[in-house]
Amino acid sequence: MSVKLSTSIPPTPITPRLQLGQQVCSWGSCFSDAMGQYLREGGYRICINPFGILYNPLSIADAIERLLDNKEFSADELIYHNGLYASFCHHGSFSHPDANDTLHAIQAAFYSGREALMQADHLLLTWGTAYIYRLRQNDGTGGMVAANCHKLPEQHFIRRRASANELFDRWLPLITRLLSIRPTLHIITTISPIRHLRDGVHANQLSKSTLMLFNEQLTEAFSHRVHYFPAYEIVMDELRDYRFYTDDLAHPAPITEKIIAERLEQDWLLPDDKHITQSVRNALAQYRHRPLHANTWEDEMRRERLQHILLTLRQQYPAVCLPQELNSLIASL
């Protein structure tokens, strides 16, 4: 009997599998960005975080519900702090010194996000933390949940850990509503392996445990529609080594993200699509390669060969959604 050096997390096949051409929406922490980008670079049709990175389930629910309500944002919802206009509903990547630019970016993402959500076949939801920040009202009570505090002083917020039941009560009617709009929708949930260490290791574990209990309630309530992918368990138990983290010892290293993405591909994507997505990734790698001598005859021939490969991919597999970089190369023909 051989010695085991890690705890293996068995595959968790997700049914139905994701097919090329179907619409995916990825919401949640920066881990959802990484997984969403992996899918996009494989030729999948995906909308990634139209409100920017969101860490807690309540903010994700608020964002999705706002898209369903088609409630656009207005200038009076923006705040001004440290020379930037920002939104408590959005990540700091939307912030800008000019209010009109901030609002324009928010509205553009809103329209594309709503369109994708209304056509969604699959949602990929990544829960980051159970801790929430509510805006402190004049009477000292908590108001709306801030998706991002934008470095405002802590006295502007009331911070606490949401309970599993609180999160479930928010998501139960929302998923019911989503399924009434998209009856064939399937939801894949993950818990981010990123460690939130501001309050220490123990508080981080309490937060992740809360998310696990909440997520278990969801999968039990919607057993045929909500599927759990064990990203957290793969990192914590199967990899379990600081070499799989970046220097801050909290964020997964690029190799870890690649391992998780490949496991997600194994569990969720159609095996028959793998050679197609690999062709897209190979083409993208060729495009991003920077030759030693650009604008030479050899470089021009390389680009022409790549354009031919991409046109062939489009013709043979019309469901493939090529990344924007590759579409730009084709458009330059």
CSV table of C-alpha atoms in Angstrom, one decimal:
chain,number,residue,atom,x,y,z
A,1,MET,CA,0.0,0.0,0.0
A,2,SER,CA,1.5,3.3,-1.1
A,3,VAL,CA,1.8,6.3,1.3
A,4,LYS,CA,-0.7,9.1,0.6
A,5,LEU,CA,0.7,12.6,0.7
A,6,SER,CA,-2.5,14.5,0.3
A,7,THR,CA,-6.3,14.1,0.8
A,8,SER,CA,-7.9,13.6,-2.6
A,9,ILE,CA,-11.1,15.4,-3.4
A,10,PRO,CA,-13.1,13.1,-5.7
A,11,PRO,CA,-14.7,14.5,-8.9
A,12,THR,CA,-18.1,16.1,-8.5
A,13,PRO,CA,-19.7,15.9,-12.0
A,14,ILE,CA,-22.2,18.6,-12.7
A,15,THR,CA,-25.2,17.8,-14.8
A,16,PRO,CA,-26.1,19.2,-17.3
A,17,ARG,CA,-22.7,20.0,-18.7
A,18,LEU,CA,-21.9,23.4,-20.0
A,19,GLN,CA,-21.9,23.5,-23.8
A,20,LEU,CA,-20.1,25.9,-26.1
A,21,GLY,CA,-22.5,28.7,-27.2
A,22,GLN,CA,-24.5,28.7,-24.0
A,23,GLN,CA,-24.6,31.9,-21.9
A,24,VAL,CA,-22.7,31.9,-18.6
A,25,CYS,CA,-22.7,34.6,-15.9
A,26,SER,CA,-19.9,34.6,-13.3
A,27,TRP,CA,-20.5,36.5,-10.1
A,28,GLY,CA,-18.6,36.9,-6.8
A,29,SER,CA,-15.1,37.3,-5.5
A,30,CYS,CA,-11.9,37.7,-7.4
A,31,PHE,CA,-11.8,33.9,-7.7
A,32,SER,CA,-14.9,34.2,-9.9
A,33,ASP,CA,-12.9,36.5,-12.1
A,34,ALA,CA,-10.1,34.0,-12.5
A,35,MET,CA,-12.5,31.1,-13.3
A,36,GLY,CA,-14.6,33.3,-15.6
A,37,GLN,CA,-11.5,34.4,-17.5
A,38,TYR,CA,-10.4,30.8,-17.9
A,39,LEU,CA,-13.7,30.0,-19.5
A,40,ARG,CA,-13.6,33.1,-21.7
A,41,GLU,CA,-10.1,32.2,-23.0
A,42,GLY,CA,-11.5,28.8,-23.9
A,43,GLY,CA,-14.1,30.2,-26.2
A,44,TYR,CA,-17.1,30.3,-23.9
A,45,ARG,CA,-19.8,33.0,-23.9
A,46,ILE,CA,-19.5,34.5,-20.5
A,47,CYS,CA,-20.3,37.7,-18.6
A,48,ILE,CA,-18.0,38.3,-15.7
A,49,ASN,CA,-18.9,40.4,-12.7
A,50,PRO,CA,-20.8,43.3,-14.3
A,51,PHE,CA,-20.7,45.1,-10.9
A,52,GLY,CA,-17.1,44.3,-10.4
A,53,ILE,CA,-15.8,41.9,-7.7
A,54,LEU,CA,-18.3,41.3,-5.0
A,55,TYR,CA,-17.4,39.4,-1.9
A,56,ASN,CA,-20.5,38.6,0.2
A,57,PRO,CA,-23.7,36.8,-0.9
A,58,LEU,CA,-26.0,39.7,0.1
A,59,SER,CA,-24.2,42.1,-2.3
A,60,ILE,CA,-24.3,39.6,-5.1
A,61,ALA,CA,-28.0,39.1,-4.5
A,62,ASP,CA,-28.7,42.8,-4.5
A,63,ALA,CA,-26.8,43.2,-7.8
A,64,ILE,CA,-28.6,40.4,-9.5
A,65,GLU,CA,-32.0,41.6,-8.3
A,66,ARG,CA,-31.3,45.1,-9.5
A,67,LEU,CA,-30.6,43.7,-13.0
A,68,LEU,CA,-33.8,41.7,-12.9
A,69,ASP,CA,-35.7,44.8,-11.8
A,70,ASN,CA,-34.0,46.8,-14.6
A,71,LYS,CA,-33.4,49.6,-12.2
A,72,GLU,CA,-30.7,51.7,-13.7
A,73,PHE,CA,-28.2,53.8,-11.6
A,74,SER,CA,-28.4,57.6,-11.3
A,75,ALA,CA,-25.8,60.2,-10.4
A,76,ASP,CA,-27.3,60.9,-7.0
A,77,GLU,CA,-26.3,57.3,-6.0
A,78,LEU,CA,-22.6,58.1,-6.4
A,79,ILE,CA,-20.4,59.1,-3.5
A,80,TYR,CA,-17.3,61.3,-3.7
A,81,HIS,CA,-14.2,60.3,-1.6
A,82,ASN,CA,-10.5,60.7,-2.1
A,83,GLY,CA,-10.9,62.5,-5.4
A,84,LEU,CA,-13.0,59.7,-6.9
A,85,TYR,CA,-16.7,59.2,-7.7
A,86,ALA,CA,-17.8,55.7,-6.7
A,87,SER,CA,-20.8,53.5,-6.0
A,88,PHE,CA,-21.4,51.4,-2.9
A,89,CYS,CA,-22.9,48.8,-5.2
A,90,HIS,CA,-19.8,48.4,-7.3
A,91,HIS,CA,-16.1,47.5,-7.0
A,92,GLY,CA,-13.5,50.3,-7.1
A,93,SER,CA,-12.6,49.5,-10.7
A,94,PHE,CA,-15.7,51.6,-11.7
A,95,SER,CA,-14.4,54.7,-9.8
A,96,HIS,CA,-13.3,57.7,-11.7
A,97,PRO,CA,-12.4,61.4,-11.0
A,98,ASP,CA,-15.3,62.4,-13.3
A,99,ALA,CA,-18.8,61.5,-12.2
A,100,ASN,CA,-20.1,61.2,-15.7
A,101,ASP,CA,-17.3,58.7,-16.6
A,102,THR,CA,-18.1,56.6,-13.4
A,103,LEU,CA,-21.8,56.6,-14.3
A,104,HIS,CA,-21.1,55.7,-18.0
A,105,ALA,CA,-19.0,52.7,-17.0
A,106,ILE,CA,-21.7,51.6,-14.5
A,107,GLN,CA,-24.5,51.9,-17.0
A,108,ALA,CA,-22.6,50.2,-19.8
A,109,ALA,CA,-21.9,47.2,-17.6
A,110,PHE,CA,-25.5,47.2,-16.3
A,111,TYR,CA,-26.9,46.9,-19.8
A,112,SER,CA,-24.5,44.1,-20.9
A,113,GLY,CA,-25.0,42.3,-17.5
A,114,ARG,CA,-28.8,42.4,-17.7
A,115,GLU,CA,-28.8,41.1,-21.3
A,116,ALA,CA,-26.5,38.2,-20.3
A,117,LEU,CA,-28.5,37.4,-17.2
A,118,MET,CA,-31.8,37.3,-19.0
A,119,GLN,CA,-30.3,34.8,-21.5
A,120,ALA,CA,-28.3,32.8,-18.9
A,121,ASP,CA,-28.1,29.0,-19.1
A,122,HIS,CA,-25.6,28.7,-16.2
A,123,LEU,CA,-24.6,30.9,-13.3
A,124,LEU,CA,-21.3,30.5,-11.5
A,125,LEU,CA,-21.5,32.0,-8.1
A,126,THR,CA,-18.5,32.4,-5.8
A,127,TRP,CA,-19.0,33.2,-2.1
A,128,GLY,CA,-16.1,35.1,-0.6
A,129,THR,CA,-17.0,36.1,2.9
A,130,ALA,CA,-20.0,36.1,5.3
A,131,TYR,CA,-18.9,39.4,6.8
A,132,ILE,CA,-21.0,42.4,5.6
A,133,TYR,CA,-20.8,46.2,6.0
A,134,ARG,CA,-24.0,48.1,6.4
A,135,LEU,CA,-24.1,51.9,6.0
A,136,ARG,CA,-24.6,53.5,9.4
A,137,GLN,CA,-27.8,55.5,9.5
A,138,ASN,CA,-28.3,58.8,11.5
A,139,ASP,CA,-30.1,56.8,14.2
A,140,GLY,CA,-27.1,54.4,14.5
A,141,THR,CA,-28.9,51.5,12.7
A,142,GLY,CA,-27.6,49.7,9.7
A,143,GLY,CA,-28.9,50.6,6.2
A,144,MET,CA,-27.9,49.1,2.8
A,145,VAL,CA,-25.1,46.5,2.5
A,146,ALA,CA,-22.1,48.1,0.9
A,147,ALA,CA,-20.5,45.9,-1.7
A,148,ASN,CA,-17.3,47.9,-1.4
A,149,CYS,CA,-16.4,50.5,1.3
A,150,HIS,CA,-14.1,52.4,-1.0
A,151,LYS,CA,-11.7,53.1,2.0
A,152,LEU,CA,-14.2,55.3,3.8
A,153,PRO,CA,-13.6,55.5,7.6
A,154,GLU,CA,-14.9,52.5,9.6
A,155,GLN,CA,-17.4,54.7,11.6
A,156,HIS,CA,-19.5,55.0,8.4
A,157,PHE,CA,-20.4,51.3,8.6
A,158,ILE,CA,-21.7,48.6,10.9
A,159,ARG,CA,-19.7,45.4,10.3
A,160,ARG,CA,-20.9,41.9,11.4
A,161,ARG,CA,-21.0,38.3,10.2
A,162,ALA,CA,-24.3,37.4,8.5
A,163,SER,CA,-25.8,34.1,9.6
A,164,ALA,CA,-26.4,31.2,7.3
A,165,ASN,CA,-30.2,31.5,7.7
A,166,GLU,CA,-30.0,35.3,6.9
A,167,LEU,CA,-28.1,34.5,3.7
A,168,PHE,CA,-30.5,31.6,2.8
A,169,ASP,CA,-33.6,33.8,3.4
A,170,ARG,CA,-32.2,36.3,0.9
A,171,TRP,CA,-31.4,33.9,-1.8
A,172,LEU,CA,-34.4,31.5,-1.6
A,173,PRO,CA,-36.8,33.9,-3.3
A,174,LEU,CA,-34.2,35.2,-5.6
A,175,ILE,CA,-33.4,31.8,-7.1
A,176,THR,CA,-37.1,31.1,-7.3
A,177,ARG,CA,-37.5,34.2,-9.3
A,178,LEU,CA,-34.5,33.4,-11.5
A,179,LEU,CA,-35.9,30.0,-12.3
A,180,SER,CA,-39.3,31.5,-13.1
A,181,ILE,CA,-37.6,33.6,-15.8
A,182,ARG,CA,-35.1,31.0,-16.9
A,183,PRO,CA,-36.7,27.6,-16.2
A,184,THR,CA,-33.7,25.7,-17.6
A,185,LEU,CA,-31.1,27.7,-15.5
A,186,HIS,CA,-28.5,25.8,-13.6
A,187,ILE,CA,-26.4,27.4,-10.8
A,188,ILE,CA,-22.9,26.3,-9.9
A,189,THR,CA,-21.7,27.6,-6.5
A,190,THR,CA,-18.2,27.7,-5.0
A,191,ILE,CA,-16.6,29.0,-1.9
A,192,SER,CA,-13.6,31.1,-2.5
A,193,PRO,CA,-10.3,29.6,-1.2
A,194,ILE,CA,-9.0,33.1,-0.7
A,195,ARG,CA,-8.4,33.6,3.1
A,196,HIS,CA,-9.7,36.8,4.6
A,197,LEU,CA,-7.3,37.3,7.4
A,198,ARG,CA,-8.1,40.7,8.6
A,199,ASP,CA,-9.7,39.3,11.8
A,200,GLY,CA,-7.4,36.4,12.1
A,201,VAL,CA,-7.5,32.7,11.0
A,202,HIS,CA,-10.3,31.8,13.4
A,203,ALA,CA,-12.7,34.5,12.2
A,204,ASN,CA,-12.0,33.6,8.6
A,205,GLN,CA,-12.8,29.9,9.3
A,206,LEU,CA,-16.1,31.0,11.0
A,207,SER,CA,-16.9,33.0,7.9
A,208,LYS,CA,-16.2,30.1,5.5
A,209,SER,CA,-18.1,27.7,7.7
A,210,THR,CA,-21.1,30.1,7.6
A,211,LEU,CA,-20.9,30.1,3.8
A,212,MET,CA,-20.8,26.3,3.7
A,213,LEU,CA,-23.9,26.0,5.9
A,214,PHE,CA,-25.7,28.6,3.8
A,215,ASN,CA,-24.7,26.8,0.6
A,216,GLU,CA,-25.8,23.5,1.9
A,217,GLN,CA,-29.3,24.9,2.5
A,218,LEU,CA,-29.3,26.2,-1.1
A,219,THR,CA,-28.3,22.8,-2.6
A,220,GLU,CA,-31.0,21.0,-0.5
A,221,ALA,CA,-33.7,23.5,-1.5
A,222,PHE,CA,-32.8,23.4,-5.2
A,223,SER,CA,-31.3,20.0,-5.5
A,224,HIS,CA,-31.7,19.7,-9.2
A,225,ARG,CA,-30.7,23.3,-10.0
A,226,VAL,CA,-27.9,24.3,-7.6
A,227,HIS,CA,-24.7,22.3,-7.8
A,228,TYR,CA,-21.6,22.7,-5.5
A,229,PHE,CA,-18.1,22.7,-6.8
A,230,PRO,CA,-15.5,22.1,-4.0
A,231,ALA,CA,-12.9,24.7,-4.9
A,232,TYR,CA,-12.3,25.5,-1.2
A,233,GLU,CA,-11.8,21.9,-0.3
A,234,ILE,CA,-9.4,21.2,-3.1
A,235,VAL,CA,-7.1,24.0,-2.0
A,236,MET,CA,-7.5,23.4,1.7
A,237,ASP,CA,-7.2,19.7,1.8
A,238,GLU,CA,-5.8,18.3,-1.5
A,239,LEU,CA,-3.2,21.0,-2.2
A,240,ARG,CA,-2.6,22.2,1.4
A,241,ASP,CA,0.8,23.8,1.0
A,242,TYR,CA,1.9,27.5,1.1
A,243,ARG,CA,3.6,27.0,-2.3
A,244,PHE,CA,0.1,27.2,-3.7
A,245,TYR,CA,-0.4,30.7,-2.4
A,246,THR,CA,1.0,34.1,-3.4
A,247,ASP,CA,3.4,35.9,-1.1
A,248,ASP,CA,0.5,37.3,1.0
A,249,LEU,CA,-0.3,33.6,2.0
A,250,ALA,CA,-4.0,34.4,1.5
A,251,HIS,CA,-4.5,34.4,-2.3
A,252,PRO,CA,-4.1,31.3,-4.5
A,253,ALA,CA,-1.1,31.4,-6.7
A,254,PRO,CA,-1.6,31.3,-10.5
A,255,ILE,CA,-0.7,27.5,-10.6
A,256,THR,CA,-3.5,27.0,-8.0
A,257,GLU,CA,-6.0,28.9,-10.1
A,258,LYS,CA,-5.0,26.7,-13.1
A,259,ILE,CA,-5.4,23.5,-11.1
A,260,ILE,CA,-8.9,24.6,-9.9
A,261,ALA,CA,-9.9,25.7,-13.4
A,262,GLU,CA,-8.9,22.4,-14.9
A,263,ARG,CA,-10.8,20.5,-12.2
A,264,LEU,CA,-13.8,22.7,-13.0
A,265,GLU,CA,-13.4,21.9,-16.6
A,266,GLN,CA,-13.3,18.2,-15.8
A,267,ASP,CA,-16.5,18.4,-13.7
A,268,TRP,CA,-18.6,20.9,-15.7
A,269,LEU,CA,-17.6,21.1,-19.3
A,270,LEU,CA,-18.5,18.6,-22.1
A,271,PRO,CA,-15.5,16.3,-22.8
A,272,ASP,CA,-16.1,16.6,-26.5
A,273,ASP,CA,-15.6,20.3,-26.4
A,274,LYS,CA,-12.1,20.1,-24.8
A,275,HIS,CA,-10.2,19.9,-28.0
A,276,ILE,CA,-12.0,22.9,-29.3
A,277,THR,CA,-11.4,25.0,-26.2
A,278,GLN,CA,-7.7,23.9,-26.3
A,279,SER,CA,-7.5,25.1,-29.9
A,280,VAL,CA,-8.8,28.5,-28.8
A,281,ARG,CA,-6.3,28.7,-25.9
A,282,ASN,CA,-3.4,27.8,-28.3
A,283,ALA,CA,-4.5,30.5,-30.7
A,284,LEU,CA,-4.6,33.0,-27.9
A,285,ALA,CA,-1.2,32.0,-26.7
A,286,GLN,CA,0.2,32.5,-30.2
A,287,TYR,CA,-1.5,35.9,-30.5
A,288,ARG,CA,0.0,37.0,-27.2
A,289,HIS,CA,3.5,35.8,-28.1
A,290,ARG,CA,5.7,38.8,-28.7
A,291,PRO,CA,8.3,38.0,-31.4
A,292,LEU,CA,11.9,39.1,-31.0
A,293,HIS,CA,11.6,41.2,-34.2
A,294,ALA,CA,8.1,42.5,-34.9
A,295,ASN,CA,6.8,43.8,-38.2
A,296,THR,CA,9.1,41.5,-40.2
A,297,TRP,CA,8.1,39.2,-43.0
A,298,GLU,CA,8.2,36.2,-40.6
A,299,ASP,CA,6.0,38.0,-38.2
A,300,GLU,CA,3.5,38.9,-40.9
A,301,MET,CA,3.4,35.3,-42.0
A,302,ARG,CA,2.8,34.2,-38.4
A,303,ARG,CA,-0.2,36.5,-38.1
A,304,GLU,CA,-1.7,35.3,-41.4
A,305,ARG,CA,-1.4,31.7,-40.3
A,306,LEU,CA,-3.1,32.5,-37.1
A,307,GLN,CA,-5.9,34.4,-38.9
A,308,HIS,CA,-6.4,31.3,-41.1
A,309,ILE,CA,-6.6,29.1,-38.0
A,310,LEU,CA,-9.2,31.4,-36.4
A,311,LEU,CA,-11.4,31.6,-39.5
A,312,THR,CA,-11.3,27.8,-39.7
A,313,LEU,CA,-12.3,27.6,-36.1
A,314,ARG,CA,-15.2,29.9,-36.7
A,315,GLN,CA,-16.4,28.0,-39.7
A,316,GLN,CA,-16.2,24.5,-38.1
A,317,TYR,CA,-17.5,25.6,-34.6
A,318,PRO,CA,-19.9,28.5,-34.9
A,319,ALA,CA,-20.8,28.2,-31.2
A,320,VAL,CA,-17.3,29.3,-30.2
A,321,CYS,CA,-17.1,32.8,-28.7
A,322,LEU,CA,-13.6,33.9,-29.5
A,323,PRO,CA,-11.9,36.2,-27.0
A,324,GLN,CA,-11.9,39.9,-28.0
A,325,GLU,CA,-8.2,39.9,-28.8
A,326,LEU,CA,-8.7,37.2,-31.4
A,327,ASN,CA,-11.8,38.9,-32.9
A,328,SER,CA,-9.7,42.0,-33.3
A,329,LEU,CA,-7.1,40.0,-35.3
A,330,ILE,CA,-9.8,38.7,-37.6
A,331,ALA,CA,-11.3,42.2,-38.0
A,332,SER,CA,-7.9,43.4,-39.2
A,333,LEU,CA,-8.1,41.2,-42.3
